[in-house]
mmCIF file of C-alpha atoms in Angstrom:
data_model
loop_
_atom_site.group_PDB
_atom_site.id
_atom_site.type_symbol
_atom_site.label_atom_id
_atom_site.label_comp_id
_atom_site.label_asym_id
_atom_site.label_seq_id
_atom_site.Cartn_x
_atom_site.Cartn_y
_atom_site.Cartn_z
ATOM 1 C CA UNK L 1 149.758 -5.393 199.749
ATOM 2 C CA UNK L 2 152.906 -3.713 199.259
ATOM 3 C CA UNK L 3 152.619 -0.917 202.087
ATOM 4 C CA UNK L 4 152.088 -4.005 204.939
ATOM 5 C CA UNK L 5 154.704 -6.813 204.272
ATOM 6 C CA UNK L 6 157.173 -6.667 207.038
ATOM 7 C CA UNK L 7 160.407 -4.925 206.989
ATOM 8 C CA UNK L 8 162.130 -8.300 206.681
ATOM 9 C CA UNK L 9 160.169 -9.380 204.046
ATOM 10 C CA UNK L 10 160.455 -5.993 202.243
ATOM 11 C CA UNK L 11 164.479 -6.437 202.556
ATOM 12 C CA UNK L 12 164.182 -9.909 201.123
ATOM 13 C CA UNK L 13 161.582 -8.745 197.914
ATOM 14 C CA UNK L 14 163.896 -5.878 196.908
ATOM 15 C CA UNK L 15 166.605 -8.103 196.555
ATOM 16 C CA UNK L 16 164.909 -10.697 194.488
ATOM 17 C CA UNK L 17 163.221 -7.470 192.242
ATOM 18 C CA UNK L 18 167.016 -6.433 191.896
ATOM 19 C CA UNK L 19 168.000 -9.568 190.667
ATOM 20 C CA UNK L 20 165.416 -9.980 188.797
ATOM 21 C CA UNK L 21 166.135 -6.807 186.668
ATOM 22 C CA UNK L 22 169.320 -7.586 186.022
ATOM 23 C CA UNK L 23 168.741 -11.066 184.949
ATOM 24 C CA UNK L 24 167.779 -11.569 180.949
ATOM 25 C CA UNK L 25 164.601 -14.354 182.229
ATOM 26 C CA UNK L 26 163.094 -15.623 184.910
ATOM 27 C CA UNK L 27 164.593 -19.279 184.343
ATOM 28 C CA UNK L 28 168.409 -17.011 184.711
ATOM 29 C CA UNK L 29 167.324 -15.044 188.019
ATOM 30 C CA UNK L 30 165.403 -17.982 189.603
ATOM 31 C CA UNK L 31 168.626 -20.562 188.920
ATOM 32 C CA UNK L 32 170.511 -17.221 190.476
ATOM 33 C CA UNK L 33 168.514 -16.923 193.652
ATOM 34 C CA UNK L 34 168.485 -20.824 194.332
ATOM 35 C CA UNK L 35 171.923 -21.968 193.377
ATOM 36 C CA UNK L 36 172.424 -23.856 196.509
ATOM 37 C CA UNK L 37 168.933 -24.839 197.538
ATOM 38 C CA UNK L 38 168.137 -26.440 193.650
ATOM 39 C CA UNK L 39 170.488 -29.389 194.264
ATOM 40 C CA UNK L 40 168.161 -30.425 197.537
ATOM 41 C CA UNK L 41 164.638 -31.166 195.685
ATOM 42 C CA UNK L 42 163.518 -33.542 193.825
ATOM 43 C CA UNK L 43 162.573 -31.041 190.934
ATOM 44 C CA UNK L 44 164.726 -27.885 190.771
ATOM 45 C CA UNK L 45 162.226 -25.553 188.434
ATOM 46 C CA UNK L 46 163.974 -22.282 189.652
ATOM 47 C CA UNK L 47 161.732 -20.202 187.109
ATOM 48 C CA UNK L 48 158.716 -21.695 189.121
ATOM 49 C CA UNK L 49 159.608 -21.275 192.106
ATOM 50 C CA UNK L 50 160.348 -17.552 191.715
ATOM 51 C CA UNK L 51 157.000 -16.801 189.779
ATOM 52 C CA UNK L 52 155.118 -18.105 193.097
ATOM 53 C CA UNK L 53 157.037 -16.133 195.413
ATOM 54 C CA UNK L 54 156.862 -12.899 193.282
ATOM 55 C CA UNK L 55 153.024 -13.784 193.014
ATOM 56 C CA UNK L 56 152.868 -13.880 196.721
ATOM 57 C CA UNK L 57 153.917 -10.078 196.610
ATOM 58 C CA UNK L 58 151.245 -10.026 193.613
ATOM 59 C CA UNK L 59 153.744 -9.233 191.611
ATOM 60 C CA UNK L 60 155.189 -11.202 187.841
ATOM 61 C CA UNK L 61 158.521 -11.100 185.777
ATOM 62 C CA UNK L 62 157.647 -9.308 183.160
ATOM 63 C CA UNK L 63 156.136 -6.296 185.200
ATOM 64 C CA UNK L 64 159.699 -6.017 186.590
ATOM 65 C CA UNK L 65 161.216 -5.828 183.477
ATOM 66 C CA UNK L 66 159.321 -2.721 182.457
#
């Protein structure tokens, strides 16, 4: 699934993989990547929001952090 995201998307998922190495947990990386977007819903789960998107890419946290 990798090899046909779109370079936009593929810009967007190395960030998130970046920051998700460098971040202890998923709850830590996922409050990092929505900082300003948590404050606007109704339940601001960062750690939940990140597992979908990384799941999208059929990817998970802890695979990262290998």
């Amino acid at each position: 699934m990798l090899t046909t995201i779109d370079p936009f998307d593929a810009v967007q998922l190395a960030y998130v993989i970046e920051v998700c190495i460098n971040h202890k947990n998923q709850a830590a990386a996922g409050r990092y990547l929505y900082a300003n977007s948590r404050n606007q819903l109704k339940s601001n789960n960062d750690s939940d929001r990140l597992r979908k998107y990384l799941l999208k890419f059929g990817l998970r946290f802890d695979g990262l952090k290998q």
